[in-house]
């Protein structure tokens, strides 16, 4: 029986995707080979300077948004937000770290055969999110990305080659195009059942698990009907 496919979209700078990271990894552990998680990235923060100063103009600009992010984190156990996040540490765009992740994807060998949580690109995304939200580092900076490369055991020069050739940009552009094609509204978005179910935003592990369990049950019943 083929695994269920979960298509996941997020922006690396989105606090809700940071909150949703642990449940996603937990789903991978829970369902194992029965679940195929297809990771993509969307562009919620293409230009943080323009976006935040405009949308939060009357609410304190970057300082106001920083308070909002800290308030979000208070509602979840184990979610750390460094005091400098958005108040002092202000990545210019999510495009840079997401391009880095796409370059790492290109270096994965037999990525589809490796458990989700062991994929280099998944490890890179997890470290990048932690580096920004928990450690207050600017993950759009290549120096930080170089450190992440070392942590996951990949030569940064190899990552840069995939960026220089345009391969990584092509993958990221494809992700952004899929946002439009699949009707993704924001970060994070979970797409199930061949696009018939779209869950967006702060979705708990329990809801995701229940949906996947029901889909697996329906798949089993369908297969049994053909026996």
mmCIF file of C-alpha atoms in Angstrom:
data_model
loop_
_atom_site.group_PDB
_atom_site.id
_atom_site.type_symbol
_atom_site.label_atom_id
_atom_site.label_comp_id
_atom_site.label_asym_id
_atom_site.label_seq_id
_atom_site.Cartn_x
_atom_site.Cartn_y
_atom_site.Cartn_z
ATOM 1 C CA UNK A 1 0.000 0.000 0.000
ATOM 2 C CA UNK A 2 1.522 3.361 -0.991
ATOM 3 C CA UNK A 3 2.089 5.884 1.807
ATOM 4 C CA UNK A 4 -0.201 8.825 2.364
ATOM 5 C CA UNK A 5 1.217 12.079 1.054
ATOM 6 C CA UNK A 6 1.298 15.179 3.227
ATOM 7 C CA UNK A 7 2.371 18.307 1.359
ATOM 8 C CA UNK A 8 3.703 20.921 3.752
ATOM 9 C CA UNK A 9 4.304 24.613 3.015
ATOM 10 C CA UNK A 10 5.905 27.092 5.382
ATOM 11 C CA UNK A 11 8.031 30.213 5.619
ATOM 12 C CA UNK A 12 11.217 29.744 7.643
ATOM 13 C CA UNK A 13 10.667 33.079 9.470
ATOM 14 C CA UNK A 14 7.039 32.339 10.414
ATOM 15 C CA UNK A 15 6.527 31.841 14.144
ATOM 16 C CA UNK A 16 3.519 29.569 13.534
ATOM 17 C CA UNK A 17 5.696 27.289 11.391
ATOM 18 C CA UNK A 18 8.251 27.280 14.215
ATOM 19 C CA UNK A 19 5.495 26.211 16.611
ATOM 20 C CA UNK A 20 4.309 23.584 14.110
ATOM 21 C CA UNK A 21 7.756 22.102 13.538
ATOM 22 C CA UNK A 22 7.625 19.717 16.518
ATOM 23 C CA UNK A 23 4.172 18.308 15.618
ATOM 24 C CA UNK A 24 5.338 17.721 12.028
ATOM 25 C CA UNK A 25 8.372 15.770 13.206
ATOM 26 C CA UNK A 26 6.152 13.891 15.634
ATOM 27 C CA UNK A 27 3.840 12.891 12.778
ATOM 28 C CA UNK A 28 6.840 11.534 10.869
ATOM 29 C CA UNK A 29 7.779 9.421 13.901
ATOM 30 C CA UNK A 30 4.209 8.271 14.509
ATOM 31 C CA UNK A 31 3.342 7.169 10.974
ATOM 32 C CA UNK A 32 6.782 6.180 9.695
ATOM 33 C CA UNK A 33 6.692 4.525 6.269
ATOM 34 C CA UNK A 34 2.926 5.083 6.025
ATOM 35 C CA UNK A 35 3.459 8.823 5.549
ATOM 36 C CA UNK A 36 5.388 10.679 2.828
ATOM 37 C CA UNK A 37 5.984 14.316 3.780
ATOM 38 C CA UNK A 38 6.707 16.588 0.831
ATOM 39 C CA UNK A 39 8.237 19.859 2.058
ATOM 40 C CA UNK A 40 7.901 23.161 0.213
ATOM 41 C CA UNK A 41 8.438 26.794 1.111
ATOM 42 C CA UNK A 42 6.278 29.860 0.599
ATOM 43 C CA UNK A 43 7.090 33.567 0.620
ATOM 44 C CA UNK A 44 5.386 35.192 3.603
ATOM 45 C CA UNK A 45 8.437 37.338 4.361
ATOM 46 C CA UNK A 46 9.922 38.293 0.973
ATOM 47 C CA UNK A 47 10.888 41.773 2.233
ATOM 48 C CA UNK A 48 10.618 42.060 6.006
ATOM 49 C CA UNK A 49 11.510 45.742 6.140
ATOM 50 C CA UNK A 50 8.580 46.725 3.923
ATOM 51 C CA UNK A 51 6.102 44.137 5.228
ATOM 52 C CA UNK A 52 6.536 44.729 8.944
ATOM 53 C CA UNK A 53 6.914 48.502 8.818
ATOM 54 C CA UNK A 54 3.725 48.778 6.747
ATOM 55 C CA UNK A 55 1.525 46.173 8.452
ATOM 56 C CA UNK A 56 2.677 47.087 11.957
ATOM 57 C CA UNK A 57 3.013 50.847 11.419
ATOM 58 C CA UNK A 58 0.336 51.662 14.016
ATOM 59 C CA UNK A 59 1.273 48.837 16.379
ATOM 60 C CA UNK A 60 4.895 49.574 17.137
ATOM 61 C CA UNK A 61 6.546 48.462 13.881
ATOM 62 C CA UNK A 62 9.315 45.915 14.558
ATOM 63 C CA UNK A 63 9.077 46.281 18.338
ATOM 64 C CA UNK A 64 5.346 45.639 18.199
ATOM 65 C CA UNK A 65 5.768 42.623 15.970
ATOM 66 C CA UNK A 66 8.499 41.281 18.265
ATOM 67 C CA UNK A 67 6.069 41.482 21.209
ATOM 68 C CA UNK A 68 3.432 39.677 19.155
ATOM 69 C CA UNK A 69 5.835 36.825 18.366
ATOM 70 C CA UNK A 70 6.786 36.487 22.038
ATOM 71 C CA UNK A 71 3.100 36.454 23.003
ATOM 72 C CA UNK A 72 2.412 33.661 20.506
ATOM 73 C CA UNK A 73 5.198 31.568 22.009
ATOM 74 C CA UNK A 74 3.813 31.927 25.543
ATOM 75 C CA UNK A 75 0.911 29.678 24.581
ATOM 76 C CA UNK A 76 3.135 26.679 23.804
ATOM 77 C CA UNK A 77 5.425 24.566 25.955
ATOM 78 C CA UNK A 78 9.032 24.313 24.833
ATOM 79 C CA UNK A 79 8.907 27.247 22.414
ATOM 80 C CA UNK A 80 11.743 29.673 23.087
ATOM 81 C CA UNK A 81 11.929 33.159 21.605
ATOM 82 C CA UNK A 82 15.120 35.168 22.020
ATOM 83 C CA UNK A 83 14.600 38.746 23.162
ATOM 84 C CA UNK A 84 16.393 40.074 20.050
ATOM 85 C CA UNK A 85 14.063 38.367 17.549
ATOM 86 C CA UNK A 86 12.598 41.093 15.316
ATOM 87 C CA UNK A 87 13.436 43.826 17.852
ATOM 88 C CA UNK A 88 17.152 43.754 16.993
ATOM 89 C CA UNK A 89 17.693 40.716 14.769
ATOM 90 C CA UNK A 90 15.794 41.450 11.567
ATOM 91 C CA UNK A 91 16.560 39.171 8.596
ATOM 92 C CA UNK A 92 15.875 41.067 5.385
ATOM 93 C CA UNK A 93 14.092 38.144 3.725
ATOM 94 C CA UNK A 94 13.190 34.492 4.148
ATOM 95 C CA UNK A 95 14.331 33.924 0.570
ATOM 96 C CA UNK A 96 18.006 33.594 1.527
ATOM 97 C CA UNK A 97 17.665 30.790 4.124
ATOM 98 C CA UNK A 98 15.045 29.052 1.991
ATOM 99 C CA UNK A 99 17.383 29.142 -1.003
ATOM 100 C CA UNK A 100 20.039 27.592 1.251
ATOM 101 C CA UNK A 101 17.644 24.771 2.215
ATOM 102 C CA UNK A 102 16.856 24.095 -1.439
ATOM 103 C CA UNK A 103 20.570 23.861 -2.192
ATOM 104 C CA UNK A 104 20.943 21.354 0.647
ATOM 105 C CA UNK A 105 18.035 19.358 -0.825
ATOM 106 C CA UNK A 106 20.021 18.988 -4.027
ATOM 107 C CA UNK A 107 22.878 17.430 -2.066
ATOM 108 C CA UNK A 108 20.729 14.765 -0.462
ATOM 109 C CA UNK A 109 21.404 11.271 -1.697
ATOM 110 C CA UNK A 110 18.316 9.073 -1.986
ATOM 111 C CA UNK A 111 16.372 11.652 -0.003
ATOM 112 C CA UNK A 112 13.087 9.824 -0.507
ATOM 113 C CA UNK A 113 14.552 6.683 1.046
ATOM 114 C CA UNK A 114 15.765 8.404 4.215
ATOM 115 C CA UNK A 115 13.418 8.863 7.202
ATOM 116 C CA UNK A 116 11.927 12.359 7.134
ATOM 117 C CA UNK A 117 13.600 13.582 10.304
ATOM 118 C CA UNK A 118 17.001 12.335 9.050
ATOM 119 C CA UNK A 119 16.949 14.269 5.777
ATOM 120 C CA UNK A 120 19.689 16.905 5.574
ATOM 121 C CA UNK A 121 17.242 19.574 4.412
ATOM 122 C CA UNK A 122 14.890 18.859 7.333
ATOM 123 C CA UNK A 123 17.795 19.058 9.781
ATOM 124 C CA UNK A 124 18.919 22.313 8.169
ATOM 125 C CA UNK A 125 15.460 23.862 8.468
ATOM 126 C CA UNK A 126 15.184 22.825 12.112
ATOM 127 C CA UNK A 127 18.575 24.324 12.969
ATOM 128 C CA UNK A 128 17.828 27.520 11.047
ATOM 129 C CA UNK A 129 14.539 28.031 12.877
ATOM 130 C CA UNK A 130 16.186 27.397 16.234
ATOM 131 C CA UNK A 131 19.085 29.702 15.346
ATOM 132 C CA UNK A 132 16.668 32.537 14.624
ATOM 133 C CA UNK A 133 13.881 32.125 17.153
ATOM 134 C CA UNK A 134 15.770 30.594 20.098
ATOM 135 C CA UNK A 135 19.256 32.094 19.572
ATOM 136 C CA UNK A 136 18.414 35.425 17.938
ATOM 137 C CA UNK A 137 20.724 34.963 14.941
ATOM 138 C CA UNK A 138 20.200 36.469 11.493
ATOM 139 C CA UNK A 139 19.714 33.347 9.376
ATOM 140 C CA UNK A 140 19.703 35.336 6.135
ATOM 141 C CA UNK A 141 23.432 35.881 6.739
ATOM 142 C CA UNK A 142 25.697 33.471 4.854
ATOM 143 C CA UNK A 143 27.979 33.187 7.906
ATOM 144 C CA UNK A 144 25.125 31.603 9.878
ATOM 145 C CA UNK A 145 24.263 29.346 6.949
ATOM 146 C CA UNK A 146 27.904 28.247 6.778
ATOM 147 C CA UNK A 147 27.673 27.204 10.445
ATOM 148 C CA UNK A 148 24.497 25.245 9.710
ATOM 149 C CA UNK A 149 26.274 23.450 6.853
ATOM 150 C CA UNK A 150 28.978 22.349 9.259
ATOM 151 C CA UNK A 151 26.408 21.130 11.782
ATOM 152 C CA UNK A 152 24.697 18.877 9.244
ATOM 153 C CA UNK A 153 27.975 17.661 7.751
ATOM 154 C CA UNK A 154 27.744 19.346 4.344
ATOM 155 C CA UNK A 155 30.494 21.404 2.730
ATOM 156 C CA UNK A 156 29.300 24.993 2.361
ATOM 157 C CA UNK A 157 31.198 25.228 -0.917
ATOM 158 C CA UNK A 158 28.969 22.476 -2.323
ATOM 159 C CA UNK A 159 25.896 24.366 -1.183
ATOM 160 C CA UNK A 160 27.148 27.541 -2.855
ATOM 161 C CA UNK A 161 27.752 25.682 -6.113
ATOM 162 C CA UNK A 162 24.083 24.677 -6.268
ATOM 163 C CA UNK A 163 23.149 28.320 -5.750
ATOM 164 C CA UNK A 164 25.650 29.602 -8.317
ATOM 165 C CA UNK A 165 24.373 27.247 -11.028
ATOM 166 C CA UNK A 166 20.771 28.357 -10.486
ATOM 167 C CA UNK A 167 19.619 24.846 -9.516
ATOM 168 C CA UNK A 168 18.590 25.889 -6.009
ATOM 169 C CA UNK A 169 16.814 28.982 -7.315
ATOM 170 C CA UNK A 170 14.861 26.823 -9.757
ATOM 171 C CA UNK A 171 13.662 24.617 -6.886
ATOM 172 C CA UNK A 172 12.654 27.594 -4.769
ATOM 173 C CA UNK A 173 10.862 29.203 -7.729
ATOM 174 C CA UNK A 174 8.974 25.929 -8.232
ATOM 175 C CA UNK A 175 7.868 26.015 -4.589
ATOM 176 C CA UNK A 176 6.600 29.566 -4.962
ATOM 177 C CA UNK A 177 4.743 28.599 -8.140
ATOM 178 C CA UNK A 178 3.148 25.636 -6.341
ATOM 179 C CA UNK A 179 1.794 28.047 -3.734
ATOM 180 C CA UNK A 180 -0.422 29.526 -6.435
ATOM 181 C CA UNK A 181 -1.227 26.210 -8.102
ATOM 182 C CA UNK A 182 -2.256 24.470 -4.873
ATOM 183 C CA UNK A 183 -4.098 27.421 -3.333
ATOM 184 C CA UNK A 184 -1.802 27.858 -0.347
ATOM 185 C CA UNK A 185 -2.985 30.761 1.823
ATOM 186 C CA UNK A 186 -0.074 31.088 4.221
ATOM 187 C CA UNK A 187 2.320 29.431 6.641
ATOM 188 C CA UNK A 188 2.128 26.682 7.681
ATOM 189 C CA UNK A 189 -0.215 24.843 5.325
ATOM 190 C CA UNK A 190 -0.881 21.091 5.326
ATOM 191 C CA UNK A 191 -2.371 19.529 2.193
ATOM 192 C CA UNK A 192 -3.835 16.013 2.389
ATOM 193 C CA UNK A 193 -5.894 13.618 0.316
ATOM 194 C CA UNK A 194 -4.566 14.784 -3.070
ATOM 195 C CA UNK A 195 -5.468 18.385 -2.361
ATOM 196 C CA UNK A 196 -8.988 17.717 -1.106
ATOM 197 C CA UNK A 197 -8.058 18.666 2.464
ATOM 198 C CA UNK A 198 -6.158 21.872 3.214
ATOM 199 C CA UNK A 199 -5.349 22.779 6.810
ATOM 200 C CA UNK A 200 -3.830 26.206 7.430
ATOM 201 C CA UNK A 201 -2.300 27.914 10.439
ATOM 202 C CA UNK A 202 -1.986 26.737 14.010
ATOM 203 C CA UNK A 203 -3.140 23.133 13.619
ATOM 204 C CA UNK A 204 -2.584 20.900 16.637
ATOM 205 C CA UNK A 205 -0.874 17.532 16.470
ATOM 206 C CA UNK A 206 -4.106 15.869 17.560
ATOM 207 C CA UNK A 207 -6.054 17.244 14.601
ATOM 208 C CA UNK A 208 -3.345 16.272 12.127
ATOM 209 C CA UNK A 209 -3.036 12.791 13.598
ATOM 210 C CA UNK A 210 -6.804 12.275 13.510
ATOM 211 C CA UNK A 211 -7.009 13.310 9.859
ATOM 212 C CA UNK A 212 -4.147 11.026 8.837
ATOM 213 C CA UNK A 213 -5.513 8.109 10.846
ATOM 214 C CA UNK A 214 -8.896 8.462 9.173
ATOM 215 C CA UNK A 215 -7.337 8.648 5.703
ATOM 216 C CA UNK A 216 -5.313 5.509 6.383
ATOM 217 C CA UNK A 217 -8.470 3.767 7.564
ATOM 218 C CA UNK A 218 -10.306 4.774 4.385
ATOM 219 C CA UNK A 219 -7.359 3.589 2.292
ATOM 220 C CA UNK A 220 -7.396 0.202 4.043
ATOM 221 C CA UNK A 221 -11.139 -0.150 3.493
ATOM 222 C CA UNK A 222 -10.793 0.755 -0.182
ATOM 223 C CA UNK A 223 -8.024 -1.801 -0.678
ATOM 224 C CA UNK A 224 -10.096 -4.455 1.087
ATOM 225 C CA UNK A 225 -13.025 -3.786 -1.227
ATOM 226 C CA UNK A 226 -10.865 -4.792 -4.223
ATOM 227 C CA UNK A 227 -9.912 -8.157 -2.712
#
